[in-house]
Amino acid sequence: MILPKVLALGVQLVMPVAAADSVPHLNVEQVCKGIAEQGGVTFHDPSVPQEKKNCLDSEQVIRDQLVKQWSSFSADDRTHCVNESVMGGDSSYTELLTCLEMARDVRAMRKEQSRPATDNVQKQR
């Protein structure tokens, strides 16, 4: 039956939106594994496990940073960036934070550019 498949897809599409109220829990294992293996000479390179651990530690630091800053990002940006970061399968907190910062900065630039020219001249003085 098609109906259960449609319902399952609908649930998957709605889940990330609900998760935008708080920092989502992303599975960064695959991303860090790939990053570690890319840097290794071979897949049996003894540095691969340490590189993976370094990546996982870095992702945790960024997640902690996101927890502190989460409410400072707009709800629309949080929803968009969470959806984007989980869309491709592999996800990372680094990617999520970058998306949020870029969206915030673009919004600030557009707001600045939309001000009347006299406001911009006075601000520069």
N, CA, C and O of each residue as an XYZ file, in Angstrom:
500
protein
N       0.825     -1.190      0.000
C       0.000      0.000      0.000
C       0.862      1.244      0.000
O       1.925      1.275      0.620
N       0.411      2.249     -0.684
C       1.152      3.501     -0.791
C       0.962      4.355      0.457
O       1.889      5.064      0.850
N      -0.185      4.312      1.081
C      -0.483      5.174      2.220
C       0.551      5.080      3.344
O       1.002      6.130      3.802
N       0.958      3.900      3.821
C       1.990      3.850      4.874
C       3.306      4.502      4.444
O       3.984      5.135      5.253
N       3.661      4.345      3.168
C       4.901      4.950      2.684
C       4.798      6.462      2.683
O       5.754      7.151      3.039
N       3.641      6.986      2.284
C       3.428      8.434      2.284
C       3.460      8.969      3.706
O       4.054     10.018      3.956
N       2.832      8.265      4.642
C       2.851      8.691      6.040
C       4.259      8.678      6.608
O       4.641      9.588      7.345
N       5.028      7.658      6.274
C       6.412      7.583      6.752
C       7.231      8.745      6.211
O       8.029      9.331      6.943
N       7.046      9.083      4.951
C       7.764     10.210      4.362
C       7.344     11.507      5.034
O       8.187     12.352      5.335
N       6.055     11.670      5.270
C       5.557     12.871      5.936
C       6.153     13.050      7.309
O       6.505     14.167      7.688
N       6.275     11.977      8.063
C       6.869     12.035      9.404
C       8.333     12.456      9.305
O       8.798     13.258     10.115
N       9.052     11.935      8.336
C      10.460     12.289      8.168
C      10.619     13.759      7.822
O      11.566     14.401      8.275
N       9.713     14.296      7.033
C       9.803     15.699      6.644
C       9.438     16.634      7.784
O       9.953     17.750      7.849
N       8.570     16.209      8.677
C       8.130     17.048      9.785
C       9.099     16.975     10.958
O       9.236     17.949     11.698
N       9.761     15.868     11.141
C      10.648     15.674     12.286
C      11.711     16.759     12.417
O      11.854     17.314     13.506
N      12.474     17.096     11.358
C      13.498     18.121     11.521
C      12.920     19.475     11.910
O      13.565     20.224     12.644
N      11.717     19.809     11.434
C      11.108     21.089     11.788
C      10.860     21.141     13.281
O      11.143     22.154     13.920
N      10.332     20.060     13.853
C      10.100     20.017     15.289
C      11.417     20.100     16.049
O      11.469     20.681     17.133
N      12.468     19.533     15.499
C      13.775     19.533     16.161
C      14.413     20.913     16.178
O      15.382     21.130     16.906
N      13.892     21.852     15.392
C      14.501     23.174     15.306
C      14.314     23.984     16.589
O      14.931     25.039     16.736
N      13.477     23.515     17.525
C      13.291     24.217     18.786
C      14.496     24.079     19.703
O      14.699     24.907     20.592
N      15.296     23.041     19.493
C      16.515     22.842     20.271
C      17.576     22.257     19.343
O      17.271     21.769     18.255
N      18.804     22.315     19.787
C      19.899     21.802     18.963
C      19.667     20.310     18.725
O      19.521     19.540     19.674
N      19.634     19.909     17.460
C      19.384     18.495     17.182
C      20.590     17.641     17.562
O      21.709     18.137     17.693
N      20.341     16.374     17.733
C      21.425     15.421     17.966
C      21.766     14.807     16.620
O      21.005     14.003     16.081
N      22.907     15.188     16.085
C      23.341     14.697     14.777
C      24.285     13.523     14.951
O      25.027     13.449     15.930
N      24.250     12.615     14.002
C      25.187     11.496     13.994
C      26.399     11.929     13.167
O      26.382     11.857     11.938
N      27.437     12.373     13.847
C      28.626     12.883     13.171
C      29.680     11.788     12.973
O      30.766     12.043     12.452
N      29.346     10.594     13.388
C      30.279      9.456     13.306
C      30.792      9.244     11.877
O      31.999      9.136     11.660
N      29.881      9.185     10.913
C      30.267      8.916      9.519
C      31.138     10.026      8.941
O      32.113      9.755      8.241
N      30.787     11.273      9.234
C      31.575     12.403      8.734
C      32.991     12.332      9.289
O      33.962     12.480      8.548
N      33.103     12.109     10.570
C      34.426     12.060     11.195
C      35.229     10.848     10.719
O      36.446     10.933     10.554
N      34.560      9.739     10.502
C      35.242      8.555      9.968
C      35.813      8.869      8.585
O      36.962      8.546      8.287
N      35.001      9.496      7.757
C      35.455      9.848      6.407
C      36.611     10.839      6.412
O      37.565     10.704      5.645
N      36.513     11.831      7.283
C      37.585     12.830      7.387
C      38.874     12.163      7.838
O      39.940     12.436      7.287
N      38.785     11.293      8.834
C      39.977     10.613      9.360
C      40.605      9.722      8.299
O      41.826      9.696      8.150
N      39.782      8.999      7.567
C      40.309      8.087      6.548
C      40.889      8.838      5.358
O      41.813      8.349      4.707
N      40.360     10.014      5.070
C      40.908     10.822      3.975
C      42.340     11.238      4.267
O      43.180     11.288      3.369
N      42.607     11.533      5.526
C      43.942     11.995      5.894
C      44.956     10.877      6.054
O      46.162     11.127      6.036
N      44.484      9.649      6.212
C      45.392      8.524      6.422
C      46.020      8.054      5.125
O      45.449      8.224      4.048
N      47.184      7.468      5.233
C      47.876      6.917      4.068
C      47.113      5.697      3.557
O      46.929      5.526      2.352
N      46.678      4.862      4.478
C      45.851      3.701      4.152
C      44.747      3.621      5.202
O      44.790      4.332      6.205
N      43.770      2.767      4.976
C      42.701      2.620      5.955
C      43.217      1.964      7.230
O      42.541      2.001      8.258
N      44.384      1.374      7.181
C      44.972      0.748      8.360
C      46.001      1.664      9.022
O      46.730      1.237      9.917
N      46.059      2.900      8.589
C      46.973      3.886      9.160
C      46.661      4.039     10.651
O      45.506      4.273     11.007
N      47.659      3.914     11.530
C      47.410      4.002     12.973
C      46.921      5.387     13.420
O      46.394      5.523     14.525
N      47.087      6.402     12.586
C      46.637      7.736     12.985
C      45.139      7.948     12.747
O      44.565      8.909     13.258
N      44.498      7.054     11.971
C      43.079      7.220     11.642
C      42.195      7.253     12.898
O      41.351      8.143     13.004
N      42.350      6.329     13.850
C      41.493      6.395     15.051
C      41.669      7.706     15.835
O      40.695      8.256     16.349
N      42.900      8.198     15.924
C      43.138      9.450     16.649
C      42.525     10.629     15.896
O      41.948     11.529     16.506
N      42.652     10.622     14.564
C      42.053     11.693     13.766
C      40.535     11.689     13.905
O      39.916     12.750     13.976
N      39.939     10.514     13.945
C      38.495     10.408     14.124
C      38.093     10.946     15.493
O      37.106     11.670     15.613
N      38.858     10.592     16.526
C      38.573     11.091     17.877
C      38.697     12.609     17.924
O      37.875     13.281     18.547
N      39.720     13.152     17.270
C      39.891     14.607     17.232
C      38.679     15.278     16.585
O      38.193     16.302     17.063
N      38.207     14.687     15.501
C      37.038     15.211     14.799
C      35.802     15.160     15.698
O      35.066     16.141     15.799
N      35.577     14.032     16.343
C      34.424     13.890     17.231
C      34.489     14.891     18.389
O      33.472     15.468     18.774
N      35.677     15.092     18.934
C      35.855     16.070     20.012
C      35.544     17.481     19.510
O      34.889     18.259     20.202
N      36.010     17.802     18.316
C      35.760     19.108     17.723
C      34.265     19.329     17.484
O      33.740     20.409     17.752
N      33.595     18.309     16.985
C      32.155     18.402     16.751
C      31.405     18.617     18.063
O      30.415     19.348     18.094
N      31.863     17.990     19.144
C      31.211     18.170     20.446
C      31.389     19.601     20.944
O      30.461     20.184     21.504
N      32.571     20.165     20.742
C      32.817     21.559     21.142
C      31.887     22.494     20.370
O      31.328     23.431     20.941
N      31.725     22.239     19.089
C      30.850     23.078     18.267
C      29.395     22.893     18.680
O      28.633     23.859     18.692
N      28.997     21.662     19.020
C      27.626     21.445     19.498
C      27.385     22.229     20.789
O      26.330     22.841     20.956
N      28.356     22.211     21.698
C      28.229     22.972     22.945
C      28.077     24.465     22.651
O      27.296     25.155     23.306
N      28.819     24.954     21.675
C      28.724     26.356     21.254
C      27.319     26.635     20.689
O      26.728     27.675     20.979
N      26.798     25.718     19.896
C      25.452     25.865     19.343
C      24.393     25.924     20.444
O      23.456     26.717     20.364
N      24.542     25.090     21.464
C      23.591     25.090     22.571
C      23.523     26.477     23.205
O      22.439     26.960     23.531
N      24.666     27.110     23.376
C      24.717     28.443     23.992
C      24.108     29.517     23.083
O      23.489     30.463     23.571
N      24.281     29.375     21.763
C      23.854     30.417     20.825
C      22.501     30.142     20.163
O      21.977     31.011     19.465
N      21.932     28.967     20.365
C      20.758     28.512     19.613
C      19.637     29.546     19.556
O      19.105     29.822     18.481
N      19.278     30.115     20.693
C      18.147     31.044     20.739
C      18.447     32.370     20.032
O      17.523     33.132     19.747
N      19.705     32.654     19.747
C      20.044     33.909     19.067
C      19.803     33.829     17.555
O      19.804     34.856     16.877
N      19.601     32.637     17.031
C      19.317     32.469     15.605
C      17.807     32.453     15.404
O      17.064     31.973     16.260
N      17.361     32.979     14.269
C      15.919     33.022     14.012
C      15.368     31.607     13.829
O      16.079     30.698     13.399
N      14.098     31.443     14.163
C      13.451     30.133     14.036
C      13.469     29.656     12.588
O      13.674     28.471     12.328
N      13.256     30.576     11.642
C      13.293     30.199     10.218
C      14.670     29.683      9.821
O      14.785     28.681      9.116
N      15.711     30.369     10.274
C      17.070     29.934      9.944
C      17.386     28.591     10.592
O      18.015     27.735      9.970
N      16.960     28.403     11.826
C      17.200     27.124     12.500
C      16.525     25.988     11.735
O      17.132     24.943     11.498
N      15.268     26.199     11.352
C      14.542     25.161     10.622
C      15.222     24.866      9.293
O      15.446     23.706      8.946
N      15.549     25.919      8.553
C      16.192     25.741      7.244
C      17.528     25.019      7.382
O      17.799     24.065      6.652
N      18.350     25.464      8.304
C      19.698     24.903      8.430
C      19.685     23.480      8.975
O      20.499     22.657      8.556
N      18.781     23.175      9.898
C      18.673     21.798     10.390
C      18.250     20.894      9.241
O      18.838     19.832      9.031
N      17.229     21.314      8.496
C      16.776     20.508      7.357
C      17.900     20.297      6.352
O      18.090     19.194      5.841
N      18.637     21.360      6.077
C      19.743     21.265      5.112
C      20.854     20.356      5.622
O      21.434     19.591      4.852
N      21.148     20.437      6.899
C      22.285     19.667      7.428
C      21.992     18.173      7.527
O      22.926     17.370      7.533
N      20.727     17.779      7.604
C      20.410     16.351      7.672
C      19.979     15.791      6.321
O      19.771     14.584      6.189
N      19.845     16.643      5.331
C      19.321     16.237      4.029
C      20.199     15.219      3.313
O      19.672     14.271      2.732
N      21.484     15.377      3.334
C      22.368     14.521      2.556
C      22.758     13.218      3.224
O      23.481     12.423      2.624
N      22.312     12.974      4.426
C      22.680     11.753      5.128
C      23.743     12.027      6.178
O      23.453     11.995      7.375
N      24.962     12.293      5.748
C      26.027     12.648      6.692
C      25.820     14.093      7.131
O      25.516     14.960      6.312
N      25.984     14.345      8.413
C      25.774     15.701      8.905
C      26.820     16.038      9.955
O      27.439     15.161     10.556
N      26.998     17.349     10.155
C      27.958     17.783     11.163
C      27.482     19.076     11.809
O      26.765     19.869     11.198
N      27.891     19.269     13.044
C      27.566     20.501     13.753
C      28.310     21.679     13.137
O      27.824     22.810     13.168
N      29.483     21.415     12.580
C      30.240     22.467     11.912
C      29.425     23.022     10.752
O      29.316     24.237     10.592
N      28.857     22.138      9.947
C      28.033     22.555      8.813
C      26.801     23.322      9.295
O      26.437     24.339      8.706
N      26.169     22.848     10.345
C      24.975     23.496     10.886
C      25.298     24.893     11.389
O      24.578     25.842     11.080
N      26.362     25.032     12.155
C      26.749     26.338     12.684
C      27.103     27.294     11.550
O      26.715     28.462     11.581
N      27.827     26.813     10.561
C      28.199     27.661      9.420
C      26.957     28.164      8.699
O      26.878     29.343      8.355
N      25.998     27.294      8.468
C      24.742     27.676      7.818
C      24.033     28.762      8.623
O      23.592     29.763      8.059
N      23.922     28.573      9.924
C      23.240     29.540     10.781
C      23.945     30.893     10.790
O      23.297     31.937     10.712
N      25.269     30.871     10.885
C      26.026     32.128     10.898
C      25.906     32.858      9.570
O      25.764     34.081      9.541
N      25.962     32.115      8.474
C      25.841     32.744      7.158
C      24.452     33.352      6.975
O      24.330     34.468      6.470
N      23.418     32.641      7.376
C      22.055     33.163      7.249
C      21.887     34.433      8.080
O      21.282     35.402      7.619
N      22.413     34.431      9.288
C      22.337     35.610     10.159
C      23.092     36.787      9.554
O      22.600     37.916      9.549
N      24.289     36.515      9.044
C      25.109     37.589      8.489
C      24.515     38.168      7.212
O      24.576     39.378      6.994
N      23.945     37.318      6.370
C      23.304     37.810      5.139
C      22.110     38.680      5.503
O      21.903     39.733      4.901
N      21.330     38.251      6.476
C      20.178     39.046      6.903
C      20.639     40.410      7.418
O      20.020     41.428      7.106
N      21.701     40.440      8.189
C      22.220     41.708      8.720
C      22.725     42.606      7.591
O      22.506     43.817      7.618
N      23.399     42.018      6.598
C      23.886     42.814      5.455
C      22.726     43.407      4.673
O      22.763     44.578      4.295
N      21.702     42.610      4.430
C      20.533     43.102      3.684
C      19.830     44.208      4.448
O      19.370     45.181      3.851
N      19.742     44.067      5.755
C      19.107     45.095      6.576
C      19.912     46.385      6.502
O      19.347     47.472      6.385
N      21.221     46.259      6.570
C      22.105     47.428      6.491
C      21.973     48.118      5.131
O      21.931     49.346      5.051
N      21.907     47.321      4.069
C      21.804     47.886      2.718
C      20.447     48.527      2.456
O      20.337     49.404      1.600
N      19.431     48.110      3.166
C      18.093     48.658      2.934
C      17.852     49.963      3.677
O      16.827     50.611      3.463
N      18.764     50.357      4.537
C      18.620     51.628      5.248
C      18.811     52.778      4.265
O      19.545     52.658      3.285
N      18.144     53.886      4.539
C      18.340     55.061      3.673
C      19.805     55.496      3.659
O      20.528     55.298      4.635
N      20.230     56.083      2.557
C      21.635     56.485      2.374
C      22.089     57.443      3.464
O      23.251     57.387      3.867
N      21.230     58.311      3.953
C      21.643     59.263      5.000
C      22.012     58.553      6.281
O      22.930     58.983      6.980
N      21.309     57.459      6.613
C      21.662     56.685      7.814
C      23.042     56.075      7.662
O      23.823     56.071      8.614
N      23.360     55.552      6.469
C      24.668     54.936      6.237
C      25.788     55.959      6.318
O      26.855     55.656      6.853
N      25.571     57.170      5.798
C      26.605     58.215      5.824
C      26.846     58.649      7.254
O      27.998     58.797      7.662
N      25.788     58.858      8.032
C      25.949     59.260      9.413
C      26.648     58.198     10.236
O      27.421     58.518     11.139
N      26.383     56.939      9.933
C      27.005     55.845     10.672
C      28.513     55.789     10.408
O      29.285     55.424     11.294
N      28.931     56.151      9.191
C      30.349     56.093      8.842
C      31.153     57.200      9.490
O      32.369     57.069      9.631
N      30.511     58.288      9.890
C      31.245     59.423     10.479
C      31.696     59.153     11.860
O      32.323     60.009     12.484
